[in-house]
Short mmCIF file of C-alpha atoms and ligand atoms in Angstrom, two decimals:
data_model
loop_
_atom_site.label_atom_id
_atom_site.label_comp_id
_atom_site.label_asym_id
_atom_site.label_seq_id
_atom_site.Cartn_x
_atom_site.Cartn_y
_atom_site.Cartn_z
CA UNK O 1 85.57 84.59 81.01
CA UNK O 2 82.50 86.06 79.15
CA UNK O 3 83.77 87.76 76.03
CA UNK O 4 86.36 86.44 73.49
CA UNK O 5 90.40 87.23 74.84
CA UNK O 6 91.92 88.63 71.71
CA UNK O 7 95.46 86.27 71.02
CA UNK O 8 99.16 87.98 71.44
CA UNK O 9 102.70 86.31 69.98
CA UNK O 10 103.55 86.03 73.62
CA UNK O 11 104.89 82.52 74.21
CA UNK O 12 102.33 80.05 74.95
CA UNK O 13 101.67 79.90 78.78
CA UNK O 14 102.91 76.84 80.43
CA UNK O 15 99.70 75.86 81.99
CA UNK O 16 97.06 73.90 80.12
CA UNK O 17 93.99 75.67 79.18
CA UNK O 18 95.36 79.15 79.59
CA UNK O 19 94.03 81.67 77.13
CA UNK O 20 97.03 84.85 76.89
CA UNK O 21 94.84 88.44 77.93
CA UNK O 22 95.18 90.72 75.51
CA UNK O 23 98.23 93.15 75.88
CA UNK O 24 99.67 93.75 72.26
CA UNK O 25 100.81 97.42 72.15
CA UNK O 26 101.13 98.48 68.51
CA UNK O 27 104.09 100.25 67.40
CA UNK O 28 105.34 100.83 71.44
CA UNK O 29 108.23 103.50 70.92
CA UNK O 30 109.11 103.39 74.50
CA UNK O 31 110.46 99.66 75.07
CA UNK O 32 110.84 96.24 73.91
CA UNK O 33 108.46 95.48 71.12
CA UNK O 34 105.05 93.63 71.96
CA UNK O 35 105.85 90.43 71.39
CA UNK O 36 109.30 89.88 73.12
CA UNK O 37 109.10 88.18 76.22
CA UNK O 38 110.49 90.51 78.89
CA UNK O 39 113.14 88.71 80.91
CA UNK O 40 114.34 91.91 82.86
CA UNK O 41 114.67 91.56 86.34
CA UNK O 42 113.08 94.23 88.34
CA UNK O 43 115.35 96.45 90.81
CA UNK O 44 116.92 93.76 94.08
CA UNK O 45 115.00 95.52 95.92
CA UNK O 46 111.68 95.96 94.95
CA UNK O 47 108.99 94.56 97.22
CA UNK O 48 106.54 91.97 96.27
CA UNK O 49 103.99 90.79 98.45
CA UNK O 50 100.78 89.35 99.14
CA UNK O 51 97.50 91.73 100.01
CA UNK O 52 94.78 91.10 102.25
CA UNK O 53 92.39 92.48 104.77
CA UNK O 54 91.42 91.83 108.42
CA UNK O 55 88.17 91.82 108.36
CA UNK O 56 88.18 89.10 105.22
CA UNK O 57 90.89 86.54 106.28
CA UNK O 58 90.79 87.16 110.53
CA UNK O 59 87.07 85.53 111.44
CA UNK O 60 87.18 86.18 115.26
CA UNK O 61 85.11 88.99 115.25
CA UNK O 62 84.49 88.78 119.03
CA UNK O 63 87.12 87.13 120.02
CA UNK O 64 89.77 88.77 122.64
CA UNK O 65 87.84 91.67 123.60
CA UNK O 66 87.17 92.66 119.77
CA UNK O 67 84.00 95.02 119.36
CA UNK O 68 81.33 94.75 116.28
CA UNK O 69 82.78 96.50 113.06
CA UNK O 70 80.71 98.36 109.88
CA UNK O 71 81.59 94.79 108.03
CA UNK O 72 80.54 92.27 110.62
CA UNK O 73 77.34 93.55 110.23
CA UNK O 74 76.97 92.73 106.11
CA UNK O 75 75.09 89.69 105.33
CA UNK O 76 76.67 87.39 102.00
CA UNK O 77 75.36 88.52 98.47
CA UNK O 78 76.39 87.82 95.23
CA UNK O 79 76.98 89.10 91.73
CA UNK O 80 73.98 91.54 91.30
CA UNK O 81 72.61 90.88 94.79
CA UNK O 82 74.08 93.18 97.07
CA UNK O 83 74.99 92.80 100.65
CA UNK O 84 72.84 94.02 103.34
CA UNK O 85 73.76 95.94 106.33
CA UNK O 86 72.04 94.67 108.92
CA UNK O 87 71.24 97.52 111.93
CA UNK O 88 73.17 95.09 114.55
CA UNK O 89 74.33 91.42 114.82
CA UNK O 90 71.15 89.77 114.17
CA UNK O 91 70.61 86.03 115.69
CA UNK O 92 69.97 83.94 112.53
CA UNK O 93 71.63 86.05 110.02
CA UNK O 94 74.53 84.73 108.51
CA UNK O 95 77.38 86.77 108.21
CA UNK O 96 80.64 85.68 106.39
CA UNK O 97 83.45 87.31 107.59
CA UNK O 98 82.30 86.46 111.55
CA UNK O 99 84.47 83.73 110.80
CA UNK O 100 85.97 84.41 106.93
CA UNK O 101 89.12 81.57 106.76
CA UNK O 102 89.94 82.02 110.94
CA UNK O 103 93.45 83.41 109.97
CA UNK O 104 93.29 85.27 113.54
CA UNK O 105 93.79 81.02 115.05
CA UNK O 106 95.57 80.38 112.07
CA UNK O 107 97.75 82.69 111.27
CA UNK O 108 101.80 80.69 111.25
CA UNK O 109 100.03 78.25 109.55
CA UNK O 110 99.41 80.94 106.63
CA UNK O 111 102.43 82.93 107.23
CA UNK O 112 104.49 79.51 107.00
CA UNK O 113 102.95 78.91 103.34
CA UNK O 114 104.03 82.96 102.19
CA UNK O 115 107.20 82.32 103.67
CA UNK O 116 107.61 79.00 100.93
CA UNK O 117 106.40 81.22 98.00
CA UNK O 118 109.38 83.83 98.80
CA UNK O 119 106.88 87.03 99.73
CA UNK O 120 108.98 89.82 100.87
CA UNK O 121 106.14 91.54 102.53
CA UNK O 122 102.44 91.08 103.59
CA UNK O 123 99.82 94.09 102.97
CA UNK O 124 96.84 93.30 105.82
CA UNK O 125 95.06 95.76 108.01
CA UNK O 126 94.08 96.73 112.01
CA UNK O 127 90.83 95.80 112.78
CA UNK O 128 90.14 99.32 114.97
CA UNK O 129 87.74 97.66 116.71
CA UNK O 130 90.65 94.81 118.17
CA UNK O 131 92.42 97.93 119.72
CA UNK O 132 89.78 100.06 120.21
CA UNK O 133 86.51 97.74 120.42
CA UNK O 134 83.10 101.03 120.80
CA UNK O 135 85.68 103.58 119.36
CA UNK O 136 85.38 106.31 121.90
CA UNK O 137 88.16 104.54 124.58
CA UNK O 138 90.72 106.17 126.36
CA UNK O 139 92.78 103.46 126.28
CA UNK O 140 93.61 100.30 123.89
CA UNK O 141 92.86 96.62 124.59
CA UNK O 142 95.97 94.79 125.37
CA UNK O 143 94.85 91.74 123.98
CA UNK O 144 93.85 92.94 120.39
CA UNK O 145 97.32 94.84 120.28
CA UNK O 146 99.05 91.37 121.52
CA UNK O 147 97.90 89.83 118.88
CA UNK O 148 99.03 92.05 116.19
CA UNK O 149 102.07 91.97 117.93
CA UNK O 150 101.88 88.20 117.46
CA UNK O 151 101.63 88.58 113.99
CA UNK O 152 104.07 91.55 113.28
CA UNK O 153 107.25 89.69 115.21
CA UNK O 154 105.81 86.18 112.88
CA UNK O 155 106.06 87.78 109.54
CA UNK O 156 109.76 89.04 111.27
CA UNK O 157 110.71 85.96 111.67
CA UNK O 158 109.69 84.36 107.98
CA UNK O 159 111.16 87.68 106.77
CA UNK O 160 107.91 89.21 105.77
CA UNK O 161 108.06 92.90 105.84
CA UNK O 162 104.29 93.92 107.30
CA UNK O 163 102.36 97.00 105.15
CA UNK O 164 99.74 98.01 107.48
CA UNK O 165 96.58 99.29 105.78
CA UNK O 166 95.07 101.71 109.33
CA UNK O 167 91.18 101.09 108.00
CA UNK O 168 90.71 98.47 105.63
CA UNK O 169 86.83 99.45 105.40
CA UNK O 170 86.55 99.31 109.13
CA UNK O 171 85.75 101.23 111.77
CA UNK O 172 83.61 100.07 114.90
CA UNK O 173 80.11 99.99 114.92
CA UNK O 174 79.51 102.34 117.56
CA UNK O 175 81.04 105.02 115.87
CA UNK O 176 79.22 104.65 112.75
CA UNK O 177 75.80 103.56 114.47
CA UNK O 178 75.90 106.61 117.34
CA UNK O 179 77.87 109.26 116.20
CA UNK O 180 77.04 108.49 112.62
CA UNK O 181 80.51 107.63 110.87
CA UNK O 182 82.73 109.87 109.56
CA UNK O 183 80.17 111.96 108.96
CA UNK O 184 80.50 113.56 112.62
CA UNK O 185 84.00 115.43 113.12
CA UNK O 186 84.36 113.92 116.30
CA UNK O 187 85.18 110.29 114.57
CA UNK O 188 88.20 112.33 113.44
CA UNK O 189 89.85 112.61 116.83
CA UNK O 190 89.29 108.90 117.73
CA UNK O 191 90.76 107.75 114.21
CA UNK O 192 93.88 110.05 115.48
CA UNK O 193 94.12 108.32 118.76
CA UNK O 194 93.80 104.80 117.04
CA UNK O 195 97.18 106.27 114.38
CA UNK O 196 98.49 107.03 117.30
CA UNK O 197 98.86 103.88 119.47
CA UNK O 198 99.40 101.60 116.31
CA UNK O 199 102.72 103.95 115.51
CA UNK O 200 103.19 103.82 118.67
CA UNK O 201 103.32 100.16 118.85
CA UNK O 202 104.46 98.73 116.31
CA UNK O 203 106.60 101.69 114.35
CA UNK O 204 109.41 100.41 115.25
CA UNK O 205 108.73 97.21 113.09
CA UNK O 206 106.77 98.64 110.36
CA UNK O 207 108.02 101.06 107.95
CA UNK O 208 105.08 101.51 105.23
CA UNK O 209 101.31 102.59 106.26
CA UNK O 210 98.14 103.76 104.30
CA UNK O 211 95.77 105.43 105.98
CA UNK O 212 92.41 104.58 104.83
CA UNK O 213 91.95 101.88 101.93
CA UNK O 214 90.03 103.00 98.56
CA UNK O 215 88.81 106.06 99.66
CA UNK O 216 87.29 107.64 96.66
CA UNK O 217 85.19 104.40 96.38
CA UNK O 218 82.57 106.36 98.16
CA UNK O 219 82.55 108.87 95.24
CA UNK O 220 80.00 106.46 93.86
CA UNK O 221 76.95 107.70 96.58
CA UNK O 222 74.54 105.42 95.08
CA UNK O 223 75.44 102.01 96.01
CA UNK O 224 75.16 102.17 100.08
CA UNK O 225 77.99 99.62 100.96
CA UNK O 226 80.97 102.55 99.69
CA UNK O 227 79.98 105.34 102.23
CA UNK O 228 79.18 102.35 105.16
CA UNK O 229 82.42 100.75 104.86
CA UNK O 230 84.54 103.92 103.88
CA UNK O 231 83.11 106.19 106.68
CA UNK O 232 80.27 104.64 108.68
CA UNK O 233 77.97 107.02 106.47
CA UNK O 234 74.47 106.08 105.60
CA UNK O 235 71.98 108.73 104.33
CA UNK O 236 69.48 110.17 105.83
CA UNK O 237 65.72 111.40 104.17
CA UNK O 238 66.47 114.87 102.68
CA UNK O 239 70.33 114.55 102.88
CA UNK O 240 72.54 115.43 99.40
CA UNK O 241 74.27 112.66 99.01
CA UNK O 242 77.17 114.61 97.66
CA UNK O 243 77.10 117.28 99.88
CA UNK O 244 76.96 114.50 102.85
CA UNK O 245 79.83 112.56 100.78
CA UNK O 246 81.85 115.66 100.69
CA UNK O 247 81.58 116.61 104.22
CA UNK O 248 82.53 112.59 105.63
CA UNK O 249 85.28 112.41 103.09
CA UNK O 250 86.94 115.96 104.43
CA UNK O 251 86.53 114.87 108.40
CA UNK O 252 88.47 111.51 106.62
CA UNK O 253 90.76 113.53 104.87
CA UNK O 254 91.47 115.60 107.64
CA UNK O 255 91.89 112.54 109.90
CA UNK O 256 94.62 111.36 107.37
CA UNK O 257 96.99 114.15 107.01
CA UNK O 258 96.94 114.23 111.35
CA UNK O 259 97.37 110.54 111.46
CA UNK O 260 100.26 111.33 108.82
CA UNK O 261 101.46 114.18 110.89
CA UNK O 262 101.23 112.07 113.94
CA UNK O 263 103.19 109.51 112.61
CA UNK O 264 106.17 111.26 111.24
CA UNK O 265 106.13 113.36 114.42
CA UNK O 266 107.07 110.00 116.03
CA UNK O 267 109.04 108.51 113.98
CA UNK O 268 110.48 110.29 110.40
CA UNK O 269 111.44 107.46 108.87
CA UNK O 270 107.74 106.10 108.98
CA UNK O 271 106.35 105.96 105.10
CA UNK O 272 102.45 106.72 105.71
CA UNK O 273 100.95 106.96 102.09
CA UNK O 274 97.49 107.06 100.45
CA UNK O 275 95.14 103.51 99.48
CA UNK O 276 93.24 105.33 96.25
CA UNK O 277 91.02 102.82 93.79
CA UNK O 278 92.54 103.55 90.52
CA UNK O 279 90.62 101.48 87.74
CA UNK O 280 91.95 102.97 84.11
CA UNK O 281 89.83 105.38 82.77
CA UNK O 282 88.84 105.43 78.31
CA UNK O 283 87.25 107.76 76.74
CA UNK O 284 85.32 106.26 74.37
CA UNK O 285 86.09 107.86 71.33
CA UNK O 286 87.96 111.62 70.29
CA UNK O 287 84.81 113.32 70.64
CA UNK O 288 85.30 115.97 72.24
CA UNK O 289 82.08 115.58 74.95
CA UNK O 290 83.66 112.26 75.17
CA UNK O 291 87.32 113.73 76.06
CA UNK O 292 85.24 116.30 78.74
CA UNK O 293 83.42 113.03 80.34
CA UNK O 294 86.58 111.46 80.50
CA UNK O 295 88.06 114.48 82.05
CA UNK O 296 85.61 115.50 84.63
CA UNK O 297 85.30 110.98 85.66
CA UNK O 298 89.06 111.68 86.20
CA UNK O 299 88.70 114.79 88.17
CA UNK O 300 85.95 113.11 90.39
CA UNK O 301 88.09 109.57 90.56
CA UNK O 302 91.60 111.35 91.68
CA UNK O 303 89.69 114.14 94.14
CA UNK O 304 90.71 112.19 97.32
CA UNK O 305 94.46 111.56 96.47
CA UNK O 306 94.93 115.15 94.90
CA UNK O 307 94.29 116.51 98.47
CA UNK O 308 96.11 113.57 99.81
CA UNK O 309 99.15 114.67 97.83
CA UNK O 310 99.15 118.13 97.10
CA UNK O 311 97.28 119.25 100.85
CA UNK O 312 94.37 121.34 99.16
CA UNK O 313 91.06 121.14 96.98
CA UNK O 314 91.82 121.32 93.04
CA UNK O 315 90.14 124.27 92.17
CA UNK O 316 87.50 122.36 89.63
CA UNK O 317 86.27 121.16 93.16
CA UNK O 318 86.10 124.49 95.30
CA UNK O 319 84.11 125.88 92.38
CA UNK O 320 82.31 123.19 92.42
CA UNK O 321 81.54 123.59 96.34
CA UNK O 322 80.44 126.90 96.29
CA UNK O 323 78.58 126.65 93.45
CA UNK O 324 76.08 124.48 94.50
CA UNK O 325 75.75 125.82 98.38
CA UNK O 326 77.50 122.95 100.02
CA UNK O 327 79.00 123.25 103.57
CA UNK O 328 81.93 120.88 104.19
CA UNK O 329 82.20 121.46 107.75
CA UNK O 330 85.75 123.23 107.36
CA UNK O 331 87.05 124.79 110.36
CA UNK O 332 89.71 126.75 110.97
CA UNK O 333 93.07 125.38 110.72
CA UNK O 334 92.14 122.87 108.17
CA UNK O 335 93.83 124.55 105.45
CA UNK O 336 97.19 123.86 107.35
CA UNK O 337 97.03 120.79 108.30
CA UNK O 338 95.99 119.12 104.77
CA UNK O 339 99.08 121.07 103.64
CA UNK O 340 101.21 119.56 106.34
CA UNK O 341 99.77 116.31 106.35
CA UNK O 342 101.00 115.00 102.70
CA UNK O 343 101.48 111.54 102.12
CA UNK O 344 104.74 109.84 101.02
CA UNK O 345 103.27 108.03 98.68
CA UNK O 346 100.42 106.32 96.83
CA UNK O 347 99.09 102.78 97.11
CA UNK O 348 96.39 101.42 94.26
CA UNK O 349 94.31 98.79 93.20
CA UNK O 350 93.86 98.20 90.40
CA UNK O 351 91.70 95.41 88.96
CA UNK O 352 90.27 96.45 85.34
CA UNK O 353 89.56 99.60 83.38
CA UNK O 354 86.45 101.71 82.53
CA UNK O 355 85.20 103.68 79.79
CA UNK O 356 83.05 106.98 79.58
CA UNK O 357 80.65 108.30 77.14
CA UNK O 358 78.86 111.88 77.40
CA UNK O 359 75.52 111.12 78.41
CA UNK O 360 75.37 107.38 78.81
CA UNK O 361 73.34 106.06 81.98
CA UNK O 362 75.02 103.61 83.44
CA UNK O 363 73.07 101.58 87.04
CA UNK O 364 76.07 102.45 89.26
CA UNK O 365 73.94 100.95 92.33
CA UNK O 366 75.41 98.12 92.57
CA UNK O 367 78.95 98.57 90.70
CA UNK O 368 82.49 99.00 92.68
CA UNK O 369 85.30 100.55 92.31
CA UNK O 370 83.76 104.38 92.06
CA UNK O 371 81.16 103.34 89.44
CA UNK O 372 80.94 105.64 86.86
CA UNK O 373 77.43 106.80 86.29
CA UNK O 374 78.24 107.44 82.12
CA UNK O 375 80.02 104.35 81.96
CA UNK O 376 80.01 102.02 78.69
CA UNK O 377 81.42 98.22 77.88
CA UNK O 378 84.60 98.39 76.84
CA UNK O 379 84.53 95.85 73.44
CA UNK O 380 87.94 95.51 72.75
CA UNK O 381 88.41 93.54 76.49
CA UNK O 382 87.01 90.03 77.92
CA UNK O 383 85.50 90.24 81.46
CA UNK O 384 85.49 88.11 84.95
CA UNK O 385 82.55 85.69 85.44
CA UNK O 386 82.46 89.14 87.65
CA UNK O 387 82.17 91.18 85.23
CA UNK O 388 85.56 93.19 85.62
CA UNK O 389 86.90 93.79 82.29
CA UNK O 390 90.32 92.37 82.08
CA UNK O 391 93.39 95.37 80.79
CA UNK O 392 96.68 94.43 81.67
CA UNK O 393 98.36 98.05 79.50
CA UNK O 394 95.60 99.47 81.48
CA UNK O 395 97.83 99.02 84.71
CA UNK O 396 101.15 100.66 82.88
CA UNK O 397 98.93 103.65 81.93
CA UNK O 398 98.01 104.76 85.01
CA UNK O 399 101.13 103.82 86.41
CA UNK O 400 102.81 106.25 84.24
CA UNK O 401 99.28 108.76 84.68
CA UNK O 402 99.77 108.67 88.49
CA UNK O 403 103.56 109.06 88.65
CA UNK O 404 102.91 112.29 85.64
CA UNK O 405 100.44 114.03 87.73
CA UNK O 406 102.00 113.10 91.54
CA UNK O 407 105.86 112.00 90.62
CA UNK O 408 105.35 110.31 94.15
CA UNK O 409 106.14 106.80 94.70
CA UNK O 410 103.72 104.38 93.87
CA UNK O 411 103.09 100.98 95.20
CA UNK O 412 100.53 98.03 93.57
CA UNK O 413 98.58 97.41 96.81
CA UNK O 414 96.05 95.23 94.99
CA UNK O 415 95.22 93.32 91.75
CA UNK O 416 93.87 89.81 91.27
CA UNK O 417 91.73 87.88 89.24
CA UNK O 418 88.25 86.81 91.04
CA UNK O 419 87.45 83.30 89.90
CA UNK O 420 85.52 79.98 90.82
CA UNK O 421 88.60 77.32 91.49
CA UNK O 422 87.96 73.94 91.10
CA UNK O 423 89.72 70.87 93.62
CA UNK O 424 90.89 68.17 91.33
CA UNK O 425 90.12 64.52 92.95
CA UNK O 426 94.08 64.67 93.56
CA UNK O 427 93.70 67.18 95.73
CA UNK O 428 95.56 70.12 92.87
CA UNK O 429 94.59 73.42 91.98
CA UNK O 430 94.80 74.29 88.79
CA UNK O 431 94.42 77.91 87.94
CA UNK O 432 96.05 79.18 84.39
CA UNK O 433 93.53 82.38 84.34
CA UNK O 434 94.75 83.35 86.87
CA UNK O 435 98.21 83.07 86.53
CA UNK O 436 98.16 84.51 82.72
CA UNK O 437 96.09 87.25 84.76
CA UNK O 438 98.88 88.20 86.91
CA UNK O 439 101.58 87.67 84.56
CA UNK O 440 100.33 89.71 81.76
CA UNK O 441 100.17 92.44 84.54
CA UNK O 442 103.46 92.06 85.98
CA UNK O 443 104.72 91.68 82.50
CA UNK O 444 103.96 95.75 81.84
CA UNK O 445 104.02 96.59 85.03
CA UNK O 446 107.82 95.70 84.28
CA UNK O 447 108.05 98.16 81.16
CA UNK O 448 106.13 100.69 83.35
CA UNK O 449 109.11 100.60 85.75
CA UNK O 450 112.14 99.86 83.24
CA UNK O 451 111.08 101.57 80.13
CA UNK O 452 109.04 104.66 81.50
CA UNK O 453 110.68 105.42 84.96
CA UNK O 454 107.68 105.07 87.29
CA UNK O 455 108.88 104.71 90.68
CA UNK O 456 107.38 101.92 92.02
CA UNK O 457 107.86 100.63 95.50
CA UNK O 458 105.89 96.80 95.05
CA UNK O 459 103.49 94.44 94.14
CA UNK O 460 100.88 92.91 96.15
CA UNK O 461 98.54 90.92 94.71
CA UNK O 462 94.93 90.56 96.52
CA UNK O 463 94.25 88.14 98.40
CA UNK O 464 97.07 86.01 98.35
CA UNK O 465 94.97 83.36 100.25
CA UNK O 466 91.25 82.95 99.53
CA UNK O 467 89.52 85.07 101.40
CA UNK O 468 85.74 86.43 101.92
CA UNK O 469 84.72 89.12 98.50
CA UNK O 470 84.55 92.80 99.63
CA UNK O 471 81.73 93.34 97.10
CA UNK O 472 79.73 90.21 97.57
CA UNK O 473 80.67 88.85 101.03
CA UNK O 474 81.17 85.01 98.57
CA UNK O 475 84.21 82.53 99.11
CA UNK O 476 83.27 81.39 95.28
CA UNK O 477 85.24 84.49 94.20
CA UNK O 478 88.61 83.03 94.52
CA UNK O 479 92.04 85.34 94.31
CA UNK O 480 94.62 83.45 96.19
CA UNK O 481 96.86 80.82 95.28
CA UNK O 482 96.67 79.10 98.45
CA UNK O 483 93.52 77.53 98.46
CA UNK O 484 91.12 77.36 101.34
CA UNK O 485 88.11 75.12 101.83
CA UNK O 486 85.08 76.96 103.09
CA UNK O 487 81.52 77.97 100.80
CA UNK O 488 79.65 80.50 100.97
CA UNK O 489 77.90 78.61 103.47
CA UNK O 490 80.30 78.52 105.62
CA UNK O 491 80.90 75.13 105.29
CA UNK O 492 84.17 73.65 104.90
CA UNK O 493 87.58 72.08 106.58
CA UNK O 494 89.83 75.68 106.48
CA UNK O 495 92.32 73.22 105.08
CA UNK O 496 94.40 75.75 103.10
CA UNK O 497 96.44 74.39 99.46
CA UNK O 498 98.56 75.72 96.90
CA UNK O 499 97.39 76.24 93.79
CA UNK O 500 99.13 75.95 90.32
CA UNK O 501 99.43 79.80 91.05
CA UNK O 502 101.29 79.32 94.27
CA UNK O 503 104.68 77.81 92.04
CA UNK O 504 104.77 79.99 89.49
CA UNK O 505 104.19 83.17 91.68
CA UNK O 506 107.60 81.44 94.00
CA UNK O 507 109.62 80.96 90.34
CA UNK O 508 108.30 85.28 89.75
CA UNK O 509 109.52 86.11 92.72
CA UNK O 510 112.53 84.38 93.40
CA UNK O 511 113.69 85.37 89.41
CA UNK O 512 112.95 88.77 90.56
CA UNK O 513 110.27 89.03 87.93
CA UNK O 514 112.78 88.13 85.18
CA UNK O 515 111.01 84.53 84.63
CA UNK O 516 107.19 85.49 84.20
CA UNK O 517 106.63 82.35 82.12
C1 BG6 D 601 88.84 96.07 96.71
C2 BG6 D 601 89.27 95.63 98.09
O1 BG6 D 601 88.68 97.20 96.22
O2 BG6 D 601 88.29 95.15 95.90
C3 BG6 D 601 89.20 94.55 98.65
O3 BG6 D 601 90.04 96.55 98.88
C4 BG6 D 601 88.53 94.07 97.75
O4 BG6 D 601 88.63 94.67 100.16
C5 BG6 D 601 89.28 93.89 96.18
O5 BG6 D 601 87.93 92.48 98.11
C6 BG6 D 601 88.17 92.36 95.82
O6 BG6 D 601 86.68 92.65 95.37
P1 BG6 D 601 86.02 91.67 95.75
O7 BG6 D 601 84.20 92.53 95.73
O8 BG6 D 601 85.63 91.03 94.44
O9 BG6 D 601 86.41 90.96 96.83
#
């Protein structure tokens, strides 16, 4: 931790060395007093689970007929050191996603461990280029389809419901390099074909789907990683970055809406959601200028979900596009498609909160989660070693805000604590800070559900098993409750071992959230 955590008056964490994260809510009139340990369970059908993404754990990047994807040309970085995007897979270059943690060959062992924890669902994604290696083929790759058949069946055999994202920062490299990614409308057609194949093949066994992971990350056009991984786009000389991002985003929103319509047409029981990055935004002060900066930051953050949920663009963004004279490449019939393909629920990630201050200037070129140009540090919060402010109360705030804004079921599909872990000489891994992070967030999530009435489908903490970090490509930034022996140079036995958080989460799930301590 890089800053001081404030103490709460809750029971002390059971694990030695743990320091509680700040979560006191003074004078909360809506539920339990802040200093009372909440032993209430969540509803019996609450989907406790874990979250991962294909490219961050599968490995097998060129196995089973898989084609290269946009993440297969990402080198390793570190905090403050951006990952490079190479033109193609270069000999001699290290690409951490190529082997990742070899889930492709070890998924049976991993699912058995997840079942021991009691997971009721696993959120993962389908590697698009396993199914369509170049993206343009008329027929899918049967070997790729069969891999996910086997994975889904293995999960179901262990009582774990699969929750699938269609594109979690992945598309076939060919679509990005040869067609320009989603900047090119044709790529939307390829995505819809991919989505249809997946719904047809797996829709009998998978209820919950999401179209694009954290589609709103690309609002930060200063960091090239986001346009590349969200959409397969690189900016060219002379481009207006925001215009390109909006055009690209429009094609993706249309693709998502078409996929929703296709999925519902095939099987009305499918629940197809969007997925957004949703760090809480706070204004720096009650200065009206800060409040206006806050309103504008939220307007930007929620542009994509506004369209996903409401089926049309918000008025302020329509005005801005007209004023700037931007061409989003909107085609006749798009308005009808967007209106017809609205989502069933909102999946979102929550790791941190951010603060906006009018006139502040922040460097957003390496920041995650839609980095805001006028963000400043929050003096009230501690941060992780990667500089992510830890704010459990912000999760309750965001759950309330999203539910009030959209009145749709919500699904927390990512939340977690990235940290360096130490394997002790006896093989144990003590991770009290991870336990405290998760406990304090679940505690606030319970208040949102039980006191505030938020309709929440489930909770899938990120990186239930250690995997490759998205922003940095590191292994040392670990989120898992299952440790994997692999380092940043790609060395290690790949052996799996439960951390302390494994047993803690097992108890949480078994008690339906009643036993957090
Ligand atoms: C989310 C992504 O933004 O954050 C995940 O959906 C990612 O893919 C997660 O791994 C954590 O980020 P990082 O960079 O710490 O791996």
